[in-house]
Amino acid sequence: MSVATVSQTAMAGQDTTARAGRDESARLGFRLTLPAQILVLFIAVFPLLMQLYISLTDWSPLSGRNWWMAWESWNSFYNYYDLMQDNRFWGALWRTFVVMIVCVPVEFLLGLGLATLFADDFRGKRVFYSILLMPMMVVPAVAGYMFFMLFQSGGPVNDVLSTLLGTRVAIAWLSDPTLALVAVMIADIWQWTPLMFLILLAGLVGVPQDQVRAATLLGAGPWQRFVTIVIPKMKTIIIIALAIRVIENFKIFDTLYIMTGGGPGVATETISVYIYKLTTQDLIWGYVAAIALAILLVLSVVTIWAMKRMAAAREVQA
Amino acid sequence: MSAIRLQNLVKRFGSFTALKTMDLDIGDGEFMALLGPSGCGKSTTMNMIAGMEEPSEGRILFGDRDMAGVAMGQRGVGFVFQNYAIFTHMTVRQNLAYGPRMHGKPKAEIDRRVASIADLLQLTPMLDRPARGLSVNILQRVAIGRSAILEPAIFLLDEPLSNVDAAFRAVMRTELKQLQREFRQTMVYVTHDQLEAMTMADRIAVMDHGVLQQVGTPLEVYNNPANVFVARFIGSPGMNLLPGKPSESDRGLVVDLGPLGATAPLPPSLAQALRRHSGDVLFGFRPEQASLEPAGPGITAPITIVERIGARTIVHLGDDETAMKVVVDNDVAADAGTSVVVVPRLDTVRIFDRATGTAIGGEHG
Ligand SMILES: Nc1ncnc2c1ncn2[C@@H]1O[C@H](COP(=O)(O)OP(=O)(O)OP(=O)(O)O)[C@@H](O)[C@H]1O
Ligand SMILES: [Mg+2]
């Protein structure tokens, strides 16, 4: 009994000493990283607070006052209230969502298919590989101009269709509300499937081949192997690829803006395009700040979800 | 039906020949061990039997059926990988159920089979644990169970025990042997541990550098090694091989052991075989099949090292060309630096051609 008491006391003593040591080193660590922390605070948190502040006002660069004087036009949450009522905002959000829900899965499936092809060896693999990665390296503005030309009613796309169908096709792609959206999606898929392919290929190459062979020996066919071994092993990387593309696609702007400018009308106006117009044409920066913060919130939720899933997937994987 | 026949099997990787013309018949229900040092082509042979690699030349038959062009999933072989290749993203249960599931078995049957194999391999308590993070000893049983659940007629195991600890290895040796007795599969078992091969196999195929050296029961391989490689490789320590020349004496044909200044007598049958032979030989005898005497007829040599390993003592004698070992009981007196007389048991003496390394006389003429 007494022995147990003694050892417990001793352990308790050790514990306090250890904790004191930890506190000491934590304090030192804090002091050493303080400059960096202040810098991070300034870079990340300051703009955020500034935006939050402006979003609660009617401030505009036209007012001729400095931004920190924005409190003069304080309107509390009126901008956010406005946002709820803004049909153009909800329309832009909806279109952004539609583009994403079409483009990301298509890019994913194409990328996965290509990656599967490229996991095996074939003649001319390296040449095709380079060609495949090229769209990703084209400057988005240039890609936008390229697709703008391609989709002209007298442009190459219609020429190809004419040849295929045997009759003269003169579709006004970029002036038709639906087709303009389709054209924009095609451009996005063209440009970003390679990134998907690249990430997924890295994941595919990392799938342990002995487990795939073990599955084969146990009687699994190619499709069964793919579903039961390959995909589960690639889960983390699939989530990374999807998260990157969802976040990037949500911000779709440059290629699209050059192709259609958000038109015809507002047919291809996405969130970024809408914000751009408000910023440069309407100049109501208080309102823009409110939208930007709302979107940041949405993207943060997506990112947190993806990170949670990734952690869970890693739990299951080797 | 599930006999395996390898005919003129050759495997090349580019310009490197991993397996040179292998001929081997493995009987239905036989437990065959492929034994050899690292890199001798054991895994290569197994992978070809399983269909993971195409032979460069030759044929593989299961019974009378040529396996050329039969995909590995269709061959119906169970395979336990050297590193187990457990599906780490699944539970133990999902691993065991994988085979039957892929074969489209009904749920009730899968459950029944998993339960019975888990019971057999004592995996029941960890059925629902994730396979990732289980100990090697358990993974090893999961690997065996995952293949055994399909009750394959042919079971291939590639060094299944090389990663598990010594105590567990002894347990698994017995269990695997029982498993095979029970199900009567044809089993091919790769190992570089001769103890495993000797204790479990019906027959052993000894390989070296892609060449099949000898096939025989454990005792055949031990008693009558076909060549110098097998003589040295089997047994621990391996057979003593002393350079010598046949020479006539009043005791009949003997081997003149040159530098040792001794002549060793031969059993009559061996002497007869050696008479028809000319040239230098190697005089072989097992360390366990010789005794140490203080004086008298035999091979006199100085003791260099005495290794006491518990029940037995390994006495090292001579040096370089004349180096030999004798295993004696631990109560036999032996001191380094003194000279003793080594007396090989006459009937266990083996003679090899020094130029070719092949055995002379005995079962291998
Ligand atoms: N895919 C390959 N390409 C080139 N060489 C190979 C290949 N696979 C095996 N080899 C070579 O063939 C030889 C035999 O290999 P194998 O794996 O059959 O040896 P092993 O007897 O199983 O050895 P271990 O006991 O180390 O497993 C080795 O020298 C190895 O380097
Ligand atoms: Mg091997």
XYZ file of C-alpha atoms and ligand atoms in Angstrom:
715
model
C 0.000 0.000 0.000
C 2.640 2.458 1.103
C 4.805 1.486 -1.833
C 1.981 2.349 -4.204
C 1.449 5.685 -2.496
C 5.115 6.527 -2.705
C 5.354 5.673 -6.374
C 2.186 7.597 -7.116
C 3.557 10.645 -5.388
C 6.791 10.270 -7.245
C 4.939 10.017 -10.510
C 2.823 13.030 -9.701
C 6.009 14.929 -8.937
C 7.505 13.928 -12.238
C 4.327 14.950 -13.973
C 4.414 18.493 -12.616
C 8.065 18.856 -13.511
C 7.355 17.644 -17.020
C 4.442 19.996 -17.370
C 6.503 22.927 -16.159
C 9.156 22.011 -18.738
C 6.538 21.878 -21.460
C 5.165 25.281 -20.438
C 8.674 26.708 -20.461
C 9.449 25.420 -23.959
C 6.024 26.496 -25.207
C 6.678 30.045 -24.009
C 10.055 30.081 -25.731
C 8.490 28.706 -28.907
C 5.844 31.406 -28.798
C 8.416 34.147 -28.424
C 10.546 32.776 -31.266
C 7.643 32.541 -33.681
C 6.094 35.857 -32.697
C 7.498 37.886 -35.633
C 6.285 35.299 -38.109
C 2.902 35.172 -36.408
C 2.523 38.919 -36.624
C 3.402 38.785 -40.313
C 0.844 36.051 -40.957
C -1.702 37.996 -38.988
C -1.036 41.044 -41.105
C -1.159 39.153 -44.415
C -4.143 36.934 -43.735
C -6.232 38.481 -41.034
C -5.894 42.173 -41.740
C -7.411 42.126 -45.251
C -10.185 39.961 -43.899
C -11.002 42.418 -41.124
C -10.752 45.304 -43.557
C -13.199 43.570 -45.841
C -15.543 42.819 -42.984
C -15.423 46.484 -41.970
C -16.109 47.770 -45.478
C -18.859 45.214 -46.014
C -20.772 46.897 -43.196
C -20.728 50.266 -44.983
C -21.762 51.886 -48.247
C -18.221 52.927 -48.976
C -17.199 53.484 -52.628
C -13.918 54.698 -54.058
C -15.984 57.447 -55.713
C -16.762 58.935 -52.314
C -13.285 60.458 -52.292
C -12.772 59.406 -48.645
C -10.130 57.008 -47.376
C -11.384 53.483 -46.663
C -10.894 53.761 -42.922
C -13.391 56.613 -42.962
C -16.012 54.198 -44.278
C -17.856 54.254 -40.934
C -19.357 57.548 -42.150
C -21.616 55.525 -44.423
C -22.223 52.754 -41.841
C -25.257 50.649 -42.751
C -24.662 47.639 -40.441
C -25.916 44.454 -42.164
C -27.819 46.139 -44.954
C -25.395 44.840 -47.652
C -25.987 41.263 -46.484
C -29.703 41.854 -46.470
C -29.377 43.212 -50.017
C -27.457 40.098 -51.005
C -30.373 37.900 -49.978
C -32.671 39.860 -52.289
C -30.227 40.156 -55.182
C -31.570 37.936 -57.972
C -28.574 38.639 -60.159
C -26.321 37.338 -57.369
C -28.361 34.158 -56.919
C -28.444 33.671 -60.702
C -24.672 34.022 -60.889
C -24.246 31.621 -57.985
C -26.545 29.115 -59.654
C -24.654 29.317 -62.985
C -21.350 28.949 -61.168
C -22.758 25.863 -59.516
C -24.069 24.434 -62.813
C -20.683 24.928 -64.495
C -19.011 23.221 -61.565
C -21.417 20.306 -61.379
C -20.872 19.605 -65.083
C -17.180 20.409 -65.489
C -15.623 18.821 -62.404
C -17.179 15.344 -62.838
C -16.435 15.346 -66.572
C -12.850 16.428 -65.936
C -12.582 13.781 -63.226
C -13.891 10.947 -65.360
C -11.814 11.949 -68.387
C -8.744 12.390 -66.187
C -9.265 9.027 -64.511
C -9.791 7.290 -67.841
C -6.653 8.845 -69.305
C -4.662 8.071 -66.168
C -5.752 4.425 -66.389
C -4.594 4.331 -70.012
C -1.283 5.927 -69.130
C -0.616 3.576 -66.210
C 0.234 0.908 -68.819
C 2.965 1.196 -71.398
C 2.219 1.795 -75.048
C 4.023 3.116 -78.080
C 4.446 6.890 -78.188
C 3.377 7.265 -74.564
C 5.772 10.123 -73.872
C 4.685 12.112 -76.889
C 1.001 11.771 -75.982
C 1.849 12.625 -72.416
C 3.419 15.937 -73.436
C 0.569 16.779 -75.786
C -1.950 15.988 -73.089
C -0.363 18.330 -70.589
C -0.168 21.274 -72.963
C -3.626 22.808 -72.371
C -2.763 23.221 -68.710
C 0.216 25.388 -69.614
C -1.666 27.725 -71.926
C -2.278 31.117 -70.310
C -6.028 31.200 -69.527
C -6.470 34.518 -71.332
C -4.924 32.999 -74.457
C -7.128 29.927 -74.089
C -10.114 32.246 -73.830
C -9.167 34.027 -77.025
C -8.556 30.675 -78.739
C -12.008 29.362 -77.853
C -13.553 32.712 -78.728
C -12.169 32.223 -82.244
C -13.091 28.528 -82.400
C -16.735 29.180 -81.535
C -17.351 32.041 -83.980
C -20.270 31.293 -86.243
C -17.820 31.147 -89.160
C -15.225 29.407 -86.990
C -13.557 26.001 -87.057
C -16.072 24.282 -84.736
C -18.903 24.979 -87.145
C -16.671 24.010 -90.073
C -15.990 20.620 -88.521
C -19.686 20.137 -87.760
C -20.549 21.104 -91.363
C -18.159 18.509 -92.724
C -19.469 15.831 -90.378
C -23.146 16.548 -90.989
C -22.802 17.304 -94.676
C -24.783 20.537 -94.456
C -23.778 24.092 -93.770
C -23.843 24.681 -89.994
C -23.681 28.248 -88.736
C -24.474 28.100 -85.045
C -23.974 31.344 -83.184
C -22.415 29.611 -80.179
C -21.464 32.572 -78.100
C -24.657 34.545 -78.732
C -27.015 31.744 -77.665
C -27.649 31.744 -73.878
C -27.468 27.931 -73.536
C -24.768 27.234 -76.120
C -22.572 29.997 -74.719
C -22.607 28.210 -71.362
C -21.807 24.907 -73.130
C -18.891 26.534 -74.986
C -17.537 27.941 -71.734
C -17.745 24.503 -70.124
C -15.957 22.879 -73.063
C -13.131 25.385 -72.734
C -12.825 24.713 -69.010
C -12.819 20.945 -69.528
C -10.207 21.271 -72.262
C -7.945 23.311 -70.075
C -8.277 21.528 -66.750
C -8.687 17.824 -67.557
C -4.876 17.582 -67.830
C -4.432 18.694 -64.227
C -6.945 16.102 -63.094
C -5.130 13.514 -65.222
C -1.765 14.437 -63.751
C -2.896 14.212 -60.132
C -4.835 10.980 -60.676
C -1.940 9.381 -62.559
C 0.302 10.071 -59.578
C -2.283 8.364 -57.381
C -2.689 5.425 -59.736
C 1.025 4.752 -59.944
C 1.099 4.641 -56.149
C -1.441 1.800 -55.916
C 0.431 -1.244 -54.536
C 0.739 -3.659 -57.446
C 1.072 -6.757 -55.282
C -2.386 -6.129 -53.848
C -3.781 -5.743 -57.343
C -2.158 -9.041 -58.305
C -3.464 -10.708 -55.162
C -6.959 -9.568 -56.148
C -6.465 -10.993 -59.642
C -5.390 -14.343 -58.225
C -8.483 -14.370 -56.027
C -10.586 -14.104 -59.171
C -11.314 -10.381 -59.465
C -11.819 -9.109 -63.016
C -10.450 -5.754 -64.233
C -13.549 -3.798 -63.226
C -13.795 -5.497 -59.826
C -10.123 -4.777 -59.177
C -10.666 -1.164 -60.122
C -13.619 -0.739 -57.792
C -12.435 -2.796 -54.813
C -8.707 -2.053 -54.790
C -7.625 0.798 -57.052
C -10.286 3.371 -56.194
C -10.145 2.832 -52.403
C -6.354 3.116 -52.516
C -6.667 6.392 -54.456
C -9.281 7.889 -52.162
C -7.059 10.555 -50.610
C -5.706 11.723 -53.923
C -9.173 11.706 -55.495
C -10.435 13.975 -52.731
C -7.460 16.298 -53.209
C -8.038 16.456 -56.966
C -11.763 17.101 -56.557
C -11.232 19.735 -53.869
C -8.683 21.602 -55.987
C -10.958 21.617 -59.002
C -14.134 22.478 -57.084
C -12.441 25.472 -55.479
C -10.735 26.573 -58.698
C -13.834 26.062 -60.785
C -15.910 28.085 -58.352
C -13.639 30.998 -59.158
C -13.924 30.491 -62.948
C -13.266 33.827 -64.632
C -10.485 34.622 -67.100
C -11.177 32.242 -69.996
C -14.892 32.750 -69.636
C -14.723 36.541 -69.458
C -12.692 36.721 -72.661
C -15.020 34.316 -74.474
C -18.367 35.818 -73.509
C -17.849 38.681 -71.060
C -20.591 37.009 -69.033
C -23.080 37.353 -71.862
C -25.212 37.167 -73.809
C -27.053 39.185 -71.179
C -26.147 37.450 -67.971
C -26.288 33.938 -69.506
C -22.704 33.068 -68.554
C -22.312 35.454 -65.667
C -20.658 33.565 -62.805
C -19.887 34.854 -59.326
C -16.438 36.097 -60.302
C -17.746 37.880 -63.366
C -20.511 39.498 -61.337
C -18.046 40.665 -58.676
C -15.732 41.964 -61.373
C -18.504 44.023 -62.906
C -19.642 45.386 -59.561
C -16.073 46.313 -58.739
C -15.125 47.979 -61.999
C -18.436 49.281 -63.293
C -20.779 49.835 -60.355
C -17.992 50.636 -57.923
C -20.092 49.659 -54.876
C -17.221 48.186 -52.894
C -19.074 47.764 -49.652
C -21.465 45.399 -51.355
C -18.609 43.593 -53.148
C -16.910 43.014 -49.811
C -20.106 41.452 -48.485
C -20.320 39.060 -51.465
C -16.653 38.160 -51.181
C -17.039 37.271 -47.523
C -20.129 35.182 -48.205
C -18.221 33.215 -50.854
C -15.213 32.790 -48.623
C -17.557 31.195 -46.130
C -18.878 28.750 -48.733
C -15.388 27.774 -49.938
C -14.174 27.350 -46.371
C -16.977 24.905 -45.706
C -16.009 22.922 -48.827
C -12.349 22.894 -47.819
C -13.067 21.779 -44.266
C -15.301 19.022 -45.582
C -12.575 17.850 -47.979
C -9.950 17.871 -45.258
C -12.163 15.886 -42.926
C -12.808 13.307 -45.638
C -9.115 13.112 -46.399
C -8.243 12.453 -42.789
C -10.903 9.756 -42.688
C -9.617 8.203 -45.912
C -6.068 8.153 -44.598
C -7.319 6.373 -41.490
C -8.561 3.541 -43.681
C -5.629 3.436 -46.067
C -2.163 2.065 -45.551
C -5.759 -33.591 -61.746
C -3.807 -31.022 -59.775
C -0.357 -32.415 -60.420
C 2.047 -29.785 -61.731
C 4.507 -30.490 -64.498
C 7.203 -28.057 -65.497
C 8.787 -28.953 -68.824
C 11.949 -27.250 -70.081
C 10.922 -24.097 -68.313
C 13.134 -21.081 -69.048
C 12.718 -17.500 -67.880
C 14.785 -14.637 -69.168
C 14.625 -11.001 -68.088
C 16.264 -9.223 -70.989
C 19.674 -10.810 -71.376
C 19.628 -12.236 -67.828
C 18.468 -15.833 -67.481
C 16.714 -16.206 -64.134
C 15.700 -19.822 -64.731
C 17.558 -22.324 -66.896
C 15.643 -25.290 -68.362
C 13.758 -26.515 -65.347
C 12.054 -29.917 -65.422
C 10.014 -30.803 -62.390
C 7.040 -33.062 -61.706
C 5.016 -32.293 -58.612
C 2.526 -34.997 -57.711
C -1.144 -34.508 -56.883
C -1.394 -33.681 -53.172
C 2.351 -33.479 -52.793
C 4.100 -30.938 -50.580
C 7.077 -29.732 -52.598
C 9.570 -27.261 -51.212
C 11.644 -25.060 -53.519
C 14.824 -24.455 -51.585
C 17.753 -22.293 -52.545
C 19.727 -19.168 -51.718
C 18.403 -15.688 -52.427
C 18.064 -14.829 -56.101
C 18.179 -18.424 -57.347
C 14.846 -18.141 -59.154
C 12.394 -19.587 -56.638
C 9.916 -16.714 -56.841
C 10.307 -16.604 -60.608
C 9.304 -20.278 -60.820
C 6.299 -19.719 -58.558
C 5.170 -16.629 -60.441
C 5.179 -18.615 -63.664
C 3.144 -21.429 -62.107
C 0.637 -18.839 -60.852
C 0.555 -17.131 -64.251
C 1.931 -13.801 -63.093
C 4.882 -14.206 -65.452
C 5.019 -15.769 -68.895
C 7.683 -18.450 -69.385
C 10.272 -17.521 -72.013
C 10.367 -21.167 -73.062
C 8.835 -24.443 -72.008
C 5.476 -25.556 -70.713
C 3.546 -25.669 -67.478
C 0.888 -28.345 -67.150
C -1.706 -28.837 -64.430
C -2.555 -32.500 -64.817
C -2.706 -32.829 -68.604
C -3.815 -29.275 -69.199
C -1.319 -26.852 -70.737
C -1.549 -23.579 -68.839
C -0.133 -21.398 -71.626
C -2.522 -18.519 -72.169
C -4.656 -19.290 -69.108
C -5.004 -16.044 -67.155
C -3.896 -16.042 -63.546
C -7.399 -15.531 -62.235
C -8.556 -18.652 -64.068
C -5.850 -21.047 -62.898
C -7.455 -21.718 -59.557
C -4.252 -21.511 -57.574
C -4.007 -20.107 -54.084
C -1.016 -17.836 -53.674
C 0.520 -16.443 -50.511
C 2.886 -13.599 -51.308
C 6.268 -13.103 -49.711
C 5.020 -9.798 -48.250
C 1.418 -11.068 -47.861
C -0.160 -8.304 -50.008
C -3.029 -7.970 -47.552
C -5.714 -5.466 -48.601
C -4.857 -2.833 -46.016
C -7.974 -0.770 -46.649
C -10.240 -3.615 -45.578
C -10.986 -5.471 -42.381
C -9.785 -9.007 -41.757
C -13.282 -10.253 -42.578
C -13.371 -8.370 -45.896
C -9.958 -9.776 -46.762
C -11.087 -13.342 -46.110
C -14.376 -12.818 -47.933
C -12.724 -11.253 -50.980
C -12.221 -14.451 -52.984
C -15.738 -15.877 -52.540
C -17.200 -12.414 -53.150
C -15.366 -12.097 -56.458
C -16.613 -15.542 -57.403
C -20.176 -14.335 -56.844
C -20.941 -16.678 -53.958
C -24.166 -15.973 -52.043
C -23.876 -13.975 -48.836
C -24.852 -16.855 -46.556
C -22.170 -19.103 -48.003
C -19.517 -16.386 -47.756
C -20.368 -15.864 -44.084
C -20.215 -19.581 -43.404
C -16.868 -19.990 -45.144
C -15.324 -16.953 -43.456
C -16.471 -18.223 -40.067
C -14.980 -21.659 -40.609
C -11.634 -20.477 -41.997
C -11.358 -17.853 -39.242
C -11.994 -20.572 -36.712
C -9.356 -22.810 -38.248
C -6.709 -20.069 -38.256
C -7.757 -18.558 -34.907
C -8.707 -15.266 -36.535
C -12.235 -15.071 -35.130
C -11.459 -12.430 -32.451
C -10.001 -9.980 -34.992
C -12.446 -10.466 -37.857
C -13.698 -6.891 -37.691
C -10.363 -5.236 -37.050
C -8.875 -3.196 -39.924
C -6.077 -5.190 -41.549
C -3.838 -2.158 -41.419
C -1.736 -2.185 -38.277
C -2.148 -5.867 -37.437
C 1.013 -7.726 -36.454
C 2.957 -9.707 -39.035
C 1.966 -12.953 -37.349
C -1.702 -12.182 -37.868
C -1.273 -10.795 -41.386
C 0.466 -14.007 -42.282
C -2.535 -16.070 -41.164
C -4.919 -13.716 -42.956
C -2.884 -14.197 -46.134
C -3.129 -17.966 -45.842
C -6.815 -17.828 -44.959
C -7.642 -15.496 -47.838
C -6.280 -18.029 -50.315
C -7.341 -21.183 -48.476
C -10.968 -20.068 -48.309
C -11.330 -20.804 -52.030
C -10.078 -24.344 -51.382
C -7.658 -24.256 -54.289
C -6.333 -27.579 -55.546
C -2.927 -25.969 -55.886
C -1.495 -23.817 -53.144
C 1.648 -21.759 -53.723
C 3.413 -20.138 -50.781
C 6.348 -17.806 -51.348
C 8.446 -17.657 -48.188
C 5.353 -17.226 -46.011
C 7.272 -17.483 -42.761
C 10.383 -15.456 -43.524
C 9.097 -12.312 -41.782
C 7.511 -13.814 -38.674
C 9.380 -14.366 -35.440
C 11.129 -17.653 -34.661
C 8.655 -18.939 -32.066
C 5.648 -18.298 -34.282
C 7.447 -19.831 -37.235
C 7.653 -23.148 -35.402
C 3.912 -23.023 -34.664
C 3.026 -22.155 -38.265
C 5.215 -24.929 -39.653
C 3.114 -27.469 -37.813
C -0.173 -25.755 -38.655
C 0.616 -25.471 -42.352
C 1.546 -29.115 -42.511
C -1.731 -30.034 -40.786
C -3.668 -27.786 -43.146
C -2.133 -29.562 -46.097
C -2.779 -33.022 -44.649
C -6.390 -32.076 -44.111
C -7.133 -30.581 -47.518
C -4.648 -32.602 -49.578
C -3.832 -29.711 -51.870
C -0.768 -29.810 -54.038
C 1.477 -27.415 -52.209
C 4.554 -25.659 -53.520
C 6.450 -23.938 -50.791
C 9.320 -21.543 -51.438
C 11.889 -21.086 -48.727
C 15.536 -20.454 -48.188
C 15.306 -21.988 -44.743
C 16.283 -25.640 -44.994
C 14.738 -26.459 -41.627
C 11.338 -25.454 -43.022
C 11.892 -27.495 -46.139
C 13.161 -30.547 -44.266
C 10.392 -30.606 -41.676
C 7.400 -29.941 -43.926
C 8.048 -31.116 -47.452
C 7.423 -34.504 -48.996
C 10.139 -33.670 -51.482
C 12.620 -30.839 -51.818
C 13.772 -29.226 -55.055
C 17.116 -27.565 -54.437
C 17.949 -24.680 -56.775
C 20.959 -22.486 -57.350
C 21.541 -19.721 -59.882
C 18.443 -20.640 -61.838
C 19.435 -24.294 -62.121
C 17.582 -27.164 -60.480
C 20.275 -29.055 -58.554
C 18.429 -32.012 -57.078
C 14.942 -33.240 -56.317
C 14.307 -35.757 -53.576
C 12.854 -36.492 -50.178
C 14.470 -34.571 -47.327
C 16.497 -37.649 -46.335
C 17.622 -38.382 -49.884
C 18.833 -34.845 -50.313
C 20.570 -34.971 -46.962
C 22.134 -38.398 -47.330
C 22.947 -38.424 -51.017
C 23.527 -34.908 -52.276
C 23.762 -34.926 -56.042
C 26.581 -32.417 -56.119
C 28.871 -30.210 -54.101
C 26.363 -27.334 -53.936
C 23.637 -29.466 -52.374
C 26.189 -31.116 -50.063
C 27.242 -27.725 -48.716
C 23.801 -26.105 -48.747
C 21.862 -28.844 -46.954
C 22.724 -29.514 -43.351
C 23.870 -27.063 -40.785
C 26.746 -26.915 -40.898
C 27.059 -28.309 -44.436
C 29.040 -31.339 -45.518
C 32.820 -31.336 -45.094
C 34.589 -31.576 -48.436
C 38.296 -32.327 -48.435
C 40.394 -32.358 -51.627
C 42.028 -35.695 -52.355
C 43.145 -38.278 -54.906
C 42.120 -41.906 -55.201
C 45.024 -44.219 -54.529
C 45.510 -48.000 -54.197
C 46.715 -49.383 -50.916
C 46.789 -52.680 -49.104
C 43.362 -51.768 -47.631
C 41.965 -51.445 -51.146
C 41.152 -48.132 -52.814
C 41.489 -45.166 -50.467
C 41.482 -41.401 -50.834
C 44.829 -39.701 -50.299
C 43.989 -36.463 -48.533
C 47.234 -34.748 -49.639
C 47.976 -31.819 -47.297
C 46.406 -33.567 -44.298
C 48.868 -36.427 -44.742
C 46.175 -39.031 -44.247
C 44.440 -41.625 -46.331
C 40.771 -42.254 -45.807
C 39.165 -45.654 -46.406
C 36.034 -45.982 -48.537
C 32.975 -48.216 -48.314
C 33.202 -51.050 -50.876
C 30.442 -49.815 -53.200
C 31.988 -46.367 -53.415
C 35.451 -47.807 -53.992
C 34.051 -49.779 -56.899
C 32.457 -46.748 -58.461
C 35.573 -44.672 -57.953
C 37.750 -47.260 -59.714
C 35.979 -46.487 -62.943
C 36.790 -42.830 -62.391
C 39.991 -40.902 -62.818
C 41.101 -37.480 -61.591
C 40.893 -35.479 -58.382
C 37.974 -35.873 -56.017
C 36.413 -34.265 -52.976
C 36.079 -36.479 -49.943
C 32.828 -35.664 -48.178
C 31.357 -36.508 -44.804
C 28.755 -34.869 -42.591
C 29.890 -33.057 -39.420
C 27.310 -35.048 -37.483
C 28.558 -38.340 -38.884
C 32.107 -38.329 -37.584
C 33.679 -38.740 -34.201
C 36.711 -37.214 -32.505
C 39.304 -39.605 -31.073
C 42.431 -38.760 -29.076
C 44.543 -41.080 -31.251
C 44.353 -43.929 -33.731
C 43.625 -44.224 -37.452
C 41.796 -41.279 -39.071
C 42.407 -37.699 -40.148
C 44.636 -35.836 -37.726
C 43.971 -32.097 -37.594
C 44.359 -29.186 -35.178
C 41.262 -27.715 -33.507
C 40.874 -24.009 -34.323
C 37.560 -22.989 -32.773
C 35.115 -24.690 -30.422
C 31.527 -23.429 -30.636
C 29.358 -24.604 -27.776
C 25.717 -24.150 -28.829
C 23.917 -25.889 -26.003
C 23.012 -29.462 -26.697
C 25.793 -29.831 -29.225
C 29.272 -28.545 -29.822
C 30.677 -27.581 -33.229
C 34.402 -28.193 -33.453
C 36.248 -26.384 -36.255
C 39.424 -28.051 -37.468
C 42.182 -27.382 -40.009
C 42.299 -24.319 -42.192
C 41.698 -23.176 -45.770
C 41.526 -26.238 -48.030
C 41.499 -28.670 -45.129
C 38.907 -26.813 -43.040
C 36.236 -29.087 -41.601
C 33.690 -29.142 -38.832
C 32.605 -31.942 -36.556
C 29.489 -31.819 -34.434
C 29.797 -33.679 -31.150
C 27.832 -33.922 -27.909
C 28.408 -31.113 -25.473
C 30.168 -33.384 -22.986
C 32.988 -34.262 -25.399
C 36.222 -32.576 -24.381
C 37.745 -30.407 -27.098
C 40.183 -27.543 -26.735
C 41.366 -25.143 -29.363
C 45.036 -25.594 -30.177
C 45.174 -29.341 -29.537
C 45.258 -31.956 -32.276
C 42.672 -34.684 -32.577
C 41.814 -37.492 -34.938
C 38.627 -37.184 -36.956
C 36.995 -40.500 -37.824
C 34.181 -40.269 -40.386
C 31.572 -43.012 -40.252
C 32.533 -45.217 -43.170
C 29.027 -45.762 -44.615
C 28.261 -42.043 -44.683
C 31.281 -41.027 -46.718
C 30.480 -39.428 -50.105
C 32.830 -38.724 -52.991
C 32.480 -35.929 -55.577
C 34.305 -35.243 -58.818
C 36.451 -32.196 -58.090
C 36.233 -30.841 -61.633
C 32.462 -31.123 -62.160
C 31.251 -31.179 -58.563
C 28.892 -34.103 -59.156
C 28.594 -37.074 -56.839
C 30.352 -40.332 -57.694
C 28.776 -43.655 -56.808
C 25.888 -44.099 -54.437
C 22.456 -43.358 -55.843
C 23.944 -40.869 -58.304
C 26.392 -42.849 -60.487
N 11.248 -8.507 -63.286
C 12.562 -8.811 -63.241
N 13.439 -8.193 -64.059
C 14.765 -8.488 -64.013
N 15.299 -9.394 -63.201
C 14.480 -10.046 -62.365
C 13.074 -9.793 -62.332
N 12.520 -10.591 -61.402
C 13.534 -11.289 -60.873
N 14.715 -10.985 -61.455
C 16.014 -11.576 -61.144
O 15.904 -12.975 -61.274
C 16.643 -13.629 -60.258
C 15.748 -14.583 -59.517
O 14.797 -13.844 -58.805
P 13.747 -14.497 -57.841
O 12.885 -13.417 -57.325
O 13.086 -15.624 -58.523
O 14.695 -15.028 -56.663
P 14.282 -15.807 -55.358
O 14.904 -17.145 -55.468
O 12.830 -15.744 -55.138
O 15.067 -14.979 -54.247
P 14.593 -14.489 -52.808
O 14.910 -15.610 -51.870
O 15.481 -13.308 -52.567
O 13.156 -14.137 -52.872
C 17.230 -12.553 -59.367
O 18.591 -12.386 -59.700
C 16.435 -11.326 -59.720
O 17.249 -10.190 -59.629
Mg 11.573 -14.628 -53.760
